[in-house]
mmCIF file of C-alpha atoms and ligand atoms in Angstrom:
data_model
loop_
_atom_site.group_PDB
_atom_site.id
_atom_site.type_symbol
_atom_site.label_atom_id
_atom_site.label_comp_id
_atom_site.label_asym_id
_atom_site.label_seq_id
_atom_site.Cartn_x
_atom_site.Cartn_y
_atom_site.Cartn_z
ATOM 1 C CA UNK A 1 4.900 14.234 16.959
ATOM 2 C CA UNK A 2 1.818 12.376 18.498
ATOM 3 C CA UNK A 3 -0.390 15.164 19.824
ATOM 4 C CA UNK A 4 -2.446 15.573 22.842
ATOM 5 C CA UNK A 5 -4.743 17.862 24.750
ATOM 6 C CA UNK A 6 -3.666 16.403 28.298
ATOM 7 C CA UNK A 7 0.039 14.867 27.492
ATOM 8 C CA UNK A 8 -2.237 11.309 28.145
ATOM 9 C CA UNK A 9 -1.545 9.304 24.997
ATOM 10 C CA UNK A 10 -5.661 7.932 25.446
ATOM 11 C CA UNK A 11 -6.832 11.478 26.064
ATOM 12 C CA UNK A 12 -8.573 12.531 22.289
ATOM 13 C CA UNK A 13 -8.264 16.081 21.024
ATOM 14 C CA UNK A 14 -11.246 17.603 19.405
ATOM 15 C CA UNK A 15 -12.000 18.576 15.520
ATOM 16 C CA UNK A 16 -14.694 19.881 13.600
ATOM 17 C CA UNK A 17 -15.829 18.440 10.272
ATOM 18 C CA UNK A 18 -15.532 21.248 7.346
ATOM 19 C CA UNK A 19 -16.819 19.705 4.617
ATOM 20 C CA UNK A 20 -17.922 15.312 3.678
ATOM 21 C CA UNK A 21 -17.419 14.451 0.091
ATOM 22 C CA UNK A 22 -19.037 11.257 -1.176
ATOM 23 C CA UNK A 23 -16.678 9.700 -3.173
ATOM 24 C CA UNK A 24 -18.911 6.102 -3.803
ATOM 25 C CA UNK A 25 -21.225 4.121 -2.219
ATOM 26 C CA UNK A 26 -20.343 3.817 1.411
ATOM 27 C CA UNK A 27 -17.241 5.881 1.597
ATOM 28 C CA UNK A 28 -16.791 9.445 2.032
ATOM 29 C CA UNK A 29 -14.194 12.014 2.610
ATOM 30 C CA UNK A 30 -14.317 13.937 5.846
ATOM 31 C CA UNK A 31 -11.966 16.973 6.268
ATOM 32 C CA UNK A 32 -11.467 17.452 10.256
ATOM 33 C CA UNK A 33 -9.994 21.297 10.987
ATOM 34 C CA UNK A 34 -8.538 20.922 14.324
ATOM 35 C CA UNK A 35 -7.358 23.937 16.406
ATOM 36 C CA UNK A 36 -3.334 23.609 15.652
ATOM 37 C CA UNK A 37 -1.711 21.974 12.960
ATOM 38 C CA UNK A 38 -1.180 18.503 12.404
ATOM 39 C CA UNK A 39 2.008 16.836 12.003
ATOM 40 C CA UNK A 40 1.966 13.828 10.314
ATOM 41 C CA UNK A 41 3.204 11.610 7.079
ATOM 42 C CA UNK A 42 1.916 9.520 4.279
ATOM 43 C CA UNK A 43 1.052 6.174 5.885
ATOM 44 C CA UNK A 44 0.140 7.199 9.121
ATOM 45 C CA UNK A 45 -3.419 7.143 11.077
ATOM 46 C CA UNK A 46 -5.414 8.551 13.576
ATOM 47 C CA UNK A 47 -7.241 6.712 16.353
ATOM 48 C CA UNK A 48 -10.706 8.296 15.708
ATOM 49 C CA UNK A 49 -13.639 8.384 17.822
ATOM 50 C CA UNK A 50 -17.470 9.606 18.883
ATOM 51 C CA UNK A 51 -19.035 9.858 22.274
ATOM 52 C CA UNK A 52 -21.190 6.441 22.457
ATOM 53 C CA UNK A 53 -19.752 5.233 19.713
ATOM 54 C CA UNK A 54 -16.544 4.140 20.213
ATOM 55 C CA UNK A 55 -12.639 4.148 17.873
ATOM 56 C CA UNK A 56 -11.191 2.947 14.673
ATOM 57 C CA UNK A 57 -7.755 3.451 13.175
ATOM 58 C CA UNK A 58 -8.382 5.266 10.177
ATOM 59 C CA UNK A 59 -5.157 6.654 7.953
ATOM 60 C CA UNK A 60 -4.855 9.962 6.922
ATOM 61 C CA UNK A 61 -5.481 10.674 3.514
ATOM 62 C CA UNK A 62 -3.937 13.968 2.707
ATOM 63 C CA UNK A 63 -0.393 15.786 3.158
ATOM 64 C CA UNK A 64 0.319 17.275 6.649
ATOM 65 C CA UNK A 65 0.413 21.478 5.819
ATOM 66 C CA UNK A 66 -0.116 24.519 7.765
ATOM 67 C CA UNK A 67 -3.885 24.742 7.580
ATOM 68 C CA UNK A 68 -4.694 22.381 10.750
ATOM 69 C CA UNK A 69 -6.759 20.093 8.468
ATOM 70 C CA UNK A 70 -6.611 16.236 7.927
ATOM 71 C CA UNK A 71 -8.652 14.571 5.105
ATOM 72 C CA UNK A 72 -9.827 11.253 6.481
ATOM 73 C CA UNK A 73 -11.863 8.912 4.000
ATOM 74 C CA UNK A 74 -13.947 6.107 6.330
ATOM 75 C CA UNK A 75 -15.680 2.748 4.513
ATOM 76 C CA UNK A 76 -19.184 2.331 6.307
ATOM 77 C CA UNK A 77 -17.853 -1.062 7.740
ATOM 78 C CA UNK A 78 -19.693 -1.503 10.934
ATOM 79 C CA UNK A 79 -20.699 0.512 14.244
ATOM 80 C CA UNK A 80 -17.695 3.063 14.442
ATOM 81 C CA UNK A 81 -17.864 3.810 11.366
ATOM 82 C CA UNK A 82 -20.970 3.960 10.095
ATOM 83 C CA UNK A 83 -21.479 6.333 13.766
ATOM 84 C CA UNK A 84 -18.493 8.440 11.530
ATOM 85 C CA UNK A 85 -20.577 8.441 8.297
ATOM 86 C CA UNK A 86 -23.699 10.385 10.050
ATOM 87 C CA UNK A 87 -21.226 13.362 10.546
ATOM 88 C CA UNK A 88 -21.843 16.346 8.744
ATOM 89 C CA UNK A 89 -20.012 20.101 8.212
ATOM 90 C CA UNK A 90 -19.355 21.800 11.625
ATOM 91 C CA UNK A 91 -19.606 18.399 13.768
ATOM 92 C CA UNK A 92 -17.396 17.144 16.020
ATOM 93 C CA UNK A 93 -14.750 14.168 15.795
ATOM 94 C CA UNK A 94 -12.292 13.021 18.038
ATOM 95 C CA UNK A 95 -8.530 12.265 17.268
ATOM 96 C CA UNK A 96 -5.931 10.295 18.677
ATOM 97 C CA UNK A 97 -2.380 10.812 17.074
ATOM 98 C CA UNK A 98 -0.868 10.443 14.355
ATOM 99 C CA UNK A 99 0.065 7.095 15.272
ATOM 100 C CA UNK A 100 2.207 4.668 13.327
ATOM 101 C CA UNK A 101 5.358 4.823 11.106
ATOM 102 C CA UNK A 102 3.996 5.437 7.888
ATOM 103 C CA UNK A 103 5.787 5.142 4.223
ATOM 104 C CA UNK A 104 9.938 5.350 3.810
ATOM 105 C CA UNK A 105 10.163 8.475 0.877
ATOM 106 C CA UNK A 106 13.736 7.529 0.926
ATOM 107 C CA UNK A 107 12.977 4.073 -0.619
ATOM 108 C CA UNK A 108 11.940 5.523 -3.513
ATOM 109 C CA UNK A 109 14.324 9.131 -3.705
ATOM 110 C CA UNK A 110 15.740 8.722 -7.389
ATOM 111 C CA UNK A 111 13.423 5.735 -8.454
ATOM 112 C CA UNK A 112 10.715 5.029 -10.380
ATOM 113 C CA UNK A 113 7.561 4.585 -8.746
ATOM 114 C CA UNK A 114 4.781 2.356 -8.607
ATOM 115 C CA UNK A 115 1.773 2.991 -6.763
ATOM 116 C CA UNK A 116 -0.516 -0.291 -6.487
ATOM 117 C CA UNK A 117 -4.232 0.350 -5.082
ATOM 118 C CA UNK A 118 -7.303 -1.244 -4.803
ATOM 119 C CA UNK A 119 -10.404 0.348 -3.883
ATOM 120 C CA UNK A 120 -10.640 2.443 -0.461
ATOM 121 C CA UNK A 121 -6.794 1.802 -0.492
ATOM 122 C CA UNK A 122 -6.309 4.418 -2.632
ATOM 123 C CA UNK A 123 -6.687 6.896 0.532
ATOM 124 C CA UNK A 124 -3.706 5.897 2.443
ATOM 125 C CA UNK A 125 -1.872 6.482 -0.935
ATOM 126 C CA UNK A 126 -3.368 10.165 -1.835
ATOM 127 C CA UNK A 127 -0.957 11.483 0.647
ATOM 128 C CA UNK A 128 2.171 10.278 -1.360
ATOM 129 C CA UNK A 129 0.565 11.044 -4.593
ATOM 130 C CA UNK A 130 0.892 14.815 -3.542
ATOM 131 C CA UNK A 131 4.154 14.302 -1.717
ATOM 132 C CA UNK A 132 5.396 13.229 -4.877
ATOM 133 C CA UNK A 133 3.820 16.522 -7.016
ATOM 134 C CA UNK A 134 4.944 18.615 -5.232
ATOM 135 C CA UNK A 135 8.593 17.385 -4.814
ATOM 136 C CA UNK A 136 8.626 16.574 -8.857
ATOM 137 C CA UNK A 137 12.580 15.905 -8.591
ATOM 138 C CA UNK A 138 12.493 13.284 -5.625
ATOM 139 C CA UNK A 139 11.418 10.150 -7.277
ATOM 140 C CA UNK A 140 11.520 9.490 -11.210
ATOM 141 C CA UNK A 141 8.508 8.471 -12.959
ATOM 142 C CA UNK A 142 5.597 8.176 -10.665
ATOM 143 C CA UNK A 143 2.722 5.946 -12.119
ATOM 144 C CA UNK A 144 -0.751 4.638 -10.310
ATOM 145 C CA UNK A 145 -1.723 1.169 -11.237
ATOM 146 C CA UNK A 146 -5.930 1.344 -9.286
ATOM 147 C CA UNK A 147 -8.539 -1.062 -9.210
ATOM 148 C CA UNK A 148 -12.335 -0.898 -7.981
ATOM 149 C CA UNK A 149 -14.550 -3.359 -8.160
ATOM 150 C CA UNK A 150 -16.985 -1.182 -10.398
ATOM 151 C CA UNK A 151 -16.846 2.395 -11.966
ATOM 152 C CA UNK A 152 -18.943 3.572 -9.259
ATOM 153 C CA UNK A 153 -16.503 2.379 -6.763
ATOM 154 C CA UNK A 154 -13.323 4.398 -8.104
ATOM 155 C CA UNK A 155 -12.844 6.897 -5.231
ATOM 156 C CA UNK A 156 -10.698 10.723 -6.008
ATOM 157 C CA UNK A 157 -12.345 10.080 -9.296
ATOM 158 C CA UNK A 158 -12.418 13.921 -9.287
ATOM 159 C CA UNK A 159 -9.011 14.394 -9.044
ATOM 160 C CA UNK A 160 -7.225 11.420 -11.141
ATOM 161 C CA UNK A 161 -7.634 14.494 -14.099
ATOM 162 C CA UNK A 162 -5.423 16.989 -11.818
ATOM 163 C CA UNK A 163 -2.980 14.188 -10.831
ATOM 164 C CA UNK A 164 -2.354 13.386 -14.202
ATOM 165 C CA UNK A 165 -2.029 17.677 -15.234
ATOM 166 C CA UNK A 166 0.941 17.028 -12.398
ATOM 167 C CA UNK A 167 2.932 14.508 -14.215
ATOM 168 C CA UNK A 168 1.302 11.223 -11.979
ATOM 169 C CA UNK A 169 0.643 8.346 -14.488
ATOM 170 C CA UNK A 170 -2.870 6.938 -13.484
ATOM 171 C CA UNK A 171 -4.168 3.974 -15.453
ATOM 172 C CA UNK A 172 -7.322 2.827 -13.976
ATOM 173 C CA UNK A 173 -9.500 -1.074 -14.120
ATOM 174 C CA UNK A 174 -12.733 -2.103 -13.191
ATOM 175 C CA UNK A 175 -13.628 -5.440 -12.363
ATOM 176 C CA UNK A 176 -17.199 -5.160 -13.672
ATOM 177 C CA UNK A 177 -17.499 -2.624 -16.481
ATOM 178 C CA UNK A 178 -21.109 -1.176 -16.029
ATOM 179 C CA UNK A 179 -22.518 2.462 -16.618
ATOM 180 C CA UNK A 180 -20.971 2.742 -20.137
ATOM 181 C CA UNK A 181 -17.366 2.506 -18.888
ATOM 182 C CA UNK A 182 -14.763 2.345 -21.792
ATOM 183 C CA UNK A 183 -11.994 1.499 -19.907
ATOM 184 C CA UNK A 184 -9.870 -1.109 -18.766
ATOM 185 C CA UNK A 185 -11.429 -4.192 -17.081
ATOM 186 C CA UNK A 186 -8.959 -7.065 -15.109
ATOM 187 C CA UNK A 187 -7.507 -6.979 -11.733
ATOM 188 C CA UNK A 188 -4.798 -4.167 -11.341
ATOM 189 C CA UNK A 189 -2.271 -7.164 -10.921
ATOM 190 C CA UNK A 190 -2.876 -6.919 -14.799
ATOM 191 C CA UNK A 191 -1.405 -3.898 -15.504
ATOM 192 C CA UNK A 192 2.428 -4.330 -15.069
ATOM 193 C CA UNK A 193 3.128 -4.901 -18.876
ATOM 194 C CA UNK A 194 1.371 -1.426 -19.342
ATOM 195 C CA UNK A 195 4.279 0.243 -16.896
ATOM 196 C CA UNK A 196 7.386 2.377 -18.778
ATOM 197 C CA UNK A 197 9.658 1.704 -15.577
ATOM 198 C CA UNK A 198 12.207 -0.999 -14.963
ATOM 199 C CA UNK A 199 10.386 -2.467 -11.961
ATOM 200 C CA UNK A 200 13.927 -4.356 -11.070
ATOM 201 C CA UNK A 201 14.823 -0.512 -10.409
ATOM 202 C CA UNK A 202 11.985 0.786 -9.262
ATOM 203 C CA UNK A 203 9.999 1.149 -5.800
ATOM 204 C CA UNK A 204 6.460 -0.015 -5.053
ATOM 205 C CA UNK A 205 4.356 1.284 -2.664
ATOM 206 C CA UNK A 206 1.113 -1.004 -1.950
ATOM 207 C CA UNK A 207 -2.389 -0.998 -0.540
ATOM 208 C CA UNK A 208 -6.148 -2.412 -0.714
ATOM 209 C CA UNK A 209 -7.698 -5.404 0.399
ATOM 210 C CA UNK A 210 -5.076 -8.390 1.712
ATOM 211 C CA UNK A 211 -5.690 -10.532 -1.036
ATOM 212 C CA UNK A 212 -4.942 -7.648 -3.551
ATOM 213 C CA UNK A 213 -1.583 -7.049 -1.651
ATOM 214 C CA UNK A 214 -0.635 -10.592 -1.414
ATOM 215 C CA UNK A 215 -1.076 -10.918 -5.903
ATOM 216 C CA UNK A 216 1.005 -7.384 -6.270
ATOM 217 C CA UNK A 217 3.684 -7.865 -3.662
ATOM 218 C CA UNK A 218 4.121 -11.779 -4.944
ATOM 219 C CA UNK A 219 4.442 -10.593 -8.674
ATOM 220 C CA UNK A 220 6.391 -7.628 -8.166
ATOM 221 C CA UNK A 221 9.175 -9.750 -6.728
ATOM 222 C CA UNK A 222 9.281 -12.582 -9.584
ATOM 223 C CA UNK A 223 9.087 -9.693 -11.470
ATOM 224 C CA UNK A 224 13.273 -8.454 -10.438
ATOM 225 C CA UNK A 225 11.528 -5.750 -7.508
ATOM 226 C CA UNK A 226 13.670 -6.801 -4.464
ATOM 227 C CA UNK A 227 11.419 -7.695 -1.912
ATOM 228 C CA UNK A 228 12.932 -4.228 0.848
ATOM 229 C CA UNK A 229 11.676 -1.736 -2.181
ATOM 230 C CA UNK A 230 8.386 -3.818 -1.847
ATOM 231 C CA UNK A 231 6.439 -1.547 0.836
ATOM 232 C CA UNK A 232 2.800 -2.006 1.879
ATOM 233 C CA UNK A 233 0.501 -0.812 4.662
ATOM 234 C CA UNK A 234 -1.266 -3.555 6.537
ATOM 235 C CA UNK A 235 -4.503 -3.533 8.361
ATOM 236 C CA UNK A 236 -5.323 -5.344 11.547
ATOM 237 C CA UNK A 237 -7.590 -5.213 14.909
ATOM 238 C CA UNK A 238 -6.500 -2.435 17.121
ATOM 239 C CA UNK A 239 -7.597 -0.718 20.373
ATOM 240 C CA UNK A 240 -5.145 1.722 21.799
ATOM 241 C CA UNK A 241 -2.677 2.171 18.523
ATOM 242 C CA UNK A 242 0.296 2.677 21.439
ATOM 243 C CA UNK A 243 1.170 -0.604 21.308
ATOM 244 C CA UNK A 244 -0.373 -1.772 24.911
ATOM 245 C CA UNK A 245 -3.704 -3.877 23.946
ATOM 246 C CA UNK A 246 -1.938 -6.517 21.930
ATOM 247 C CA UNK A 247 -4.951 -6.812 19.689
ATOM 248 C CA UNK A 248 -2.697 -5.765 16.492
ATOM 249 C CA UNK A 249 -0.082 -8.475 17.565
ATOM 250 C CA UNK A 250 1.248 -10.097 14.246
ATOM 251 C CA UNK A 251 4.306 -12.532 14.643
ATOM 252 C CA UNK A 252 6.862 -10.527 16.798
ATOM 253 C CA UNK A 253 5.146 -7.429 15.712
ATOM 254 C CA UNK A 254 2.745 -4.957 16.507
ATOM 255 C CA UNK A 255 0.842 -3.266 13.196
ATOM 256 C CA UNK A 256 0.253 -0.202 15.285
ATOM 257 C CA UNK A 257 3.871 0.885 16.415
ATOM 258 C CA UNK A 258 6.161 -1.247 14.325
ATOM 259 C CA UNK A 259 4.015 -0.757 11.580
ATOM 260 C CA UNK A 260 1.387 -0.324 9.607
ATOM 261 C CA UNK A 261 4.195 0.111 6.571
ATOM 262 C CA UNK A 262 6.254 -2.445 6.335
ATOM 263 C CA UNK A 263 8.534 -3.809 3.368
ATOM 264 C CA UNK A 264 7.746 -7.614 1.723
ATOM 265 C CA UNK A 265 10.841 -8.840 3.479
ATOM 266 C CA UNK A 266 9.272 -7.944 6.412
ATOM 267 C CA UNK A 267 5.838 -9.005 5.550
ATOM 268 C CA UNK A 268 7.429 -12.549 4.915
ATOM 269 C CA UNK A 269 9.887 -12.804 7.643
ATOM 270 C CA UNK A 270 7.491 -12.240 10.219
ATOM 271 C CA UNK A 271 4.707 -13.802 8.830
ATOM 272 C CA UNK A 272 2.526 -10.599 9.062
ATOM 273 C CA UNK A 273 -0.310 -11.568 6.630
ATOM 274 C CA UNK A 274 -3.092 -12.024 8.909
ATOM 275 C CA UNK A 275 -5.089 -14.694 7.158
ATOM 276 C CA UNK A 276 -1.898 -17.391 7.038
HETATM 277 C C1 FAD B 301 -3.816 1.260 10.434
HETATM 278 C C2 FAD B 301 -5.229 1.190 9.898
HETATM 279 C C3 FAD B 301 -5.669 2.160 9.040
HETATM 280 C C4 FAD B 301 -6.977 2.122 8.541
HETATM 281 N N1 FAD B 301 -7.372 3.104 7.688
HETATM 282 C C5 FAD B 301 -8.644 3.126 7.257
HETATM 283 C C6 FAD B 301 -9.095 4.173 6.393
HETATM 284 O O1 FAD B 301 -8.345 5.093 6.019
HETATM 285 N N2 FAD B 301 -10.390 4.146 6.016
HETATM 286 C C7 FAD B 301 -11.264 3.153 6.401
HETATM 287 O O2 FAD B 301 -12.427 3.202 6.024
HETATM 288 N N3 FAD B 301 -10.844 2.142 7.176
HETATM 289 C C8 FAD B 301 -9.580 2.103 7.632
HETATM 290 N N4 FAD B 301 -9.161 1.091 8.446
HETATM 291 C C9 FAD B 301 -10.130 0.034 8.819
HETATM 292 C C10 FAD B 301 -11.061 0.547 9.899
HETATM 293 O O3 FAD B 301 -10.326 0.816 11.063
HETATM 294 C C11 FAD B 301 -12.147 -0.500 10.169
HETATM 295 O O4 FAD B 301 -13.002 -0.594 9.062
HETATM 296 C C12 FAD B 301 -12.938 -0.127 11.394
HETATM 297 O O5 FAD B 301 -12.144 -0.363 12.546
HETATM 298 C C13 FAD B 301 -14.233 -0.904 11.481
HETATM 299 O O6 FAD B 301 -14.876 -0.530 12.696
HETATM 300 P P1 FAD B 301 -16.460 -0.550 12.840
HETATM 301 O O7 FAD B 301 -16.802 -0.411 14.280
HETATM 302 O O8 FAD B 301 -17.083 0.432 11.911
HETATM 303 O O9 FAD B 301 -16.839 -1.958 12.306
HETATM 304 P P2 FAD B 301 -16.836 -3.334 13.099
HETATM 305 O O10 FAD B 301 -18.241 -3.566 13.539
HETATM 306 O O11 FAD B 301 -15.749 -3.376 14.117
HETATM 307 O O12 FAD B 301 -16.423 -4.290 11.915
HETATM 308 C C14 FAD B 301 -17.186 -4.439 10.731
HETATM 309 C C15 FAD B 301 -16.552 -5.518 9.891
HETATM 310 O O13 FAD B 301 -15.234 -5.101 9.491
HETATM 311 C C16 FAD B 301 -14.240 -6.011 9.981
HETATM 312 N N5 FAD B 301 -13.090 -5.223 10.419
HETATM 313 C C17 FAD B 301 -13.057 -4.323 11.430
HETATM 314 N N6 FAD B 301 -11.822 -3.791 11.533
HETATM 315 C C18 FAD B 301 -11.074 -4.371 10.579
HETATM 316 C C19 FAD B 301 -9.723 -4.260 10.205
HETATM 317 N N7 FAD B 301 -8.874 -3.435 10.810
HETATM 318 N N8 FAD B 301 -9.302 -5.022 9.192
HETATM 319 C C20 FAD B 301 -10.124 -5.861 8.573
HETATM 320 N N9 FAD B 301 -11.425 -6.023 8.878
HETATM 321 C C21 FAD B 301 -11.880 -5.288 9.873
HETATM 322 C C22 FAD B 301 -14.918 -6.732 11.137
HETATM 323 O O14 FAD B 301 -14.343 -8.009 11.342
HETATM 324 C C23 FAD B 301 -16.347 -6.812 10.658
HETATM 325 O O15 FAD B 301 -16.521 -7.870 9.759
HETATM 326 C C24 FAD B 301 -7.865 1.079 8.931
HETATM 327 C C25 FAD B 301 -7.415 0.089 9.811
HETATM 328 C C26 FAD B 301 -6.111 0.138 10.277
HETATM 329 C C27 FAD B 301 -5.628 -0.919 11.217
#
């Protein structure tokens, strides 16, 4: 349920920053406490804004619990957020939301899964990756296909170790090996023949940069994955995340209430890609 300090949908509610964790250059975790839990779901965001500074959409990055705290991890991209990135411990953010429909689980309940990210789209993602250790009997086998551009742009490096501990397949590419790295190089869209599920069976859930989507969500399908078990989060423009500025307006839908998740028949039946 969206929450709100004044019952006005453009009225933000407070938090304080606990703790920012670099994770690579220009992106770092924030963890907002706010004063009563959260409720919200893998694939959704919060309108987030400073005084002066003004509001982005950014998605949450962890699992909705008890502990009133959201894990939010912001790209320096421009003025918002690079306003965001001069945060530190025991400042104060401002949330609109949760906003948004975010990911079907029941796509995937009894399926393989595929998790396809590329660089800071790993984030939206993290929240399913828990979702799906800690309900180890919902989906089959769960494996992460991620690619960053460079070693030093893998983000929840730190964690890829305990996801794995928790049954989560993670195989990992860099586009540019530098810094000694011994592991794979090639786009992630390389990695399918290195997956143990029967993608035809399977569900995918998708995100990174448009033209990373595009490759997976195009390859999964000649690959036998039917195109409604194809799911990705999209990114456009927004201003009020309510649905009333029509700045997210893609073919007869808005990304901000219809969406941001939606499946490839979607995607193609409503042309959603935004650079056509
Ligand atoms: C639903 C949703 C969820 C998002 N989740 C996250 C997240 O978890 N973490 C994160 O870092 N970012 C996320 N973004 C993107 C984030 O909202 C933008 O980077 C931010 O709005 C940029 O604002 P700015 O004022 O810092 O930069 P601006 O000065 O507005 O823009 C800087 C540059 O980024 C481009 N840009 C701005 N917004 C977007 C956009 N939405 N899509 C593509 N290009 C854009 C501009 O054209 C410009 O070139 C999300 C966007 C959406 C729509």
């Amino acid at each position: 349920m969206t929450r709100s300090s004044s019952g006005n949908v453009y009225v933000p509610f407070g938090g304080k920053v606990e703790v920012v964790i670099p994770q690579a250059r220009d992106i770092s975790l924030f963890r907002v406490k706010t004063e009563a839990p959260l409720d919200y779901a893998p694939g959704q965001f919060f309108m987030v804004s400073l005084w002066g500074a003004g509001e982005v959409p950014i998605s949450v990055a962890s699992l909705s619990r008890d502990d009133a705290v959201v894990d939010l991890c912001i790209r320096r991209a421009g003025a918002v957020t690079g306003a965001l990135h001069a945060l530190e411990a025991g400042d104060t953010v401002w949330l609109r939301g949760p906003y948004g429909n975010g990911f079907p689980l029941d796509t995937s309940r009894g399926r393989d899964v595929v998790l396809v990210a590329g660089g800071i789209g790993l984030a939206p993602l993290r929240p399913l990756i828990e979702w799906f250790m800690e309900n180890p009997g919902d989906a089959g086998r769960v494996t992460l296909l991620y690619g960053a551009k460079s070693p030093g742009e893998i983000v929840f490096r730190d964690e890829m170790e305990q996801w794995r501990d928790r049954g989560i397949e993670v195989l990992v590419t860099v586009d540019r090996a530098e810094g000694g790295w011994e592991g794979r190089t090639g786009l992630v869209t390389g990695l399918w023949q290195e997956l143990r599920s029967d993608l035809q069976q399977a569900t995918a859930y998708i995100c990174g940069p448009e033209v990373m989507i595009r490759a997976a969500m195009g390859e999964l399908f000649l690959l036998g994955m039917p195109e409604e078990r194809i799911i990705t989060t999209l990114e456009a423009h927004m201003k009020c995340g309510v649905g009333k500025c029509g700045h997210c307006y893609a073919g007869p839908r808005y990304i901000c209430t219809d969406g941001p998740v939606f499946s490839y028949r979607e995607v193609k039946s409503y042309g959603l890609f935004l650079s056509r």
